[in-house]
Amino acid sequence: MKYTLEFKLECVKRYKTGRRIEAPQGCKNIKSLLNHVREWAKNYDDLGIDGLKHSSANKDWTPEKRFELVAKVLAGSSILSVSKSAHLNNGQLYQWVKRYRERGMDGLECRRGKPPKVPIMPKKKAKLTPSEREELEILRARNEYLEAENEYLKKLDALVTKREAARPKARKRKSSKR
């Protein structure tokens, strides 16, 4: 349930003065509301009224904005204080700092979706020298020969297996010892 800014502010004022907090209609669990109110009061103490405002979900953070926050952390500010002032999860900021330390500015680039495939072969065909072309022809011929040999051996194996299956199996004789 989303609460309005006015409702949050009223709850924080009541909480600080020790007065009873009235649950709005539709709120079934008063304990979870009290947990929210404690957090709102803490945010209000840290950030003022801005701490009670809704942060925009799915905010797009450009690499430059990410770097500003990372730079504050690297300059000595705590991750918790910087993330609170930016209305950001402290775990997310921790990841950005970690990636910046590992890969620099490239680590702060947005990585949404599946990473691009790395091409196996270059798109442009390089011109072959005469010796490379000759070697390629020899290798192709050798490959063709080995594939044919492989097929021959498979057929031979299948034929031998078929003949052995067609032979009557010899029965073991019972020993005459009793």
Short mmCIF file of C-alpha atoms in Angstrom, two decimals, residues 4 25 43 55 99 119-120 146 157 162-163:
data_model
loop_
_atom_site.label_atom_id
_atom_site.label_comp_id
_atom_site.label_asym_id
_atom_site.label_seq_id
_atom_site.Cartn_x
_atom_site.Cartn_y
_atom_site.Cartn_z
CA THR A 4 0.65 9.82 0.88
CA GLN A 25 -8.76 2.14 5.92
CA ASN A 43 14.43 9.04 7.22
CA SER A 55 11.48 7.87 -4.87
CA ARG A 99 32.53 -2.49 -10.27
CA PRO A 119 31.40 -13.05 -33.11
CA ILE A 120 33.38 -16.26 -33.61
CA LEU A 146 38.81 -38.51 -43.02
CA ASP A 157 31.06 -51.93 -37.83
CA LYS A 162 24.57 -57.54 -37.96
CA ARG A 163 26.41 -60.78 -38.91
#
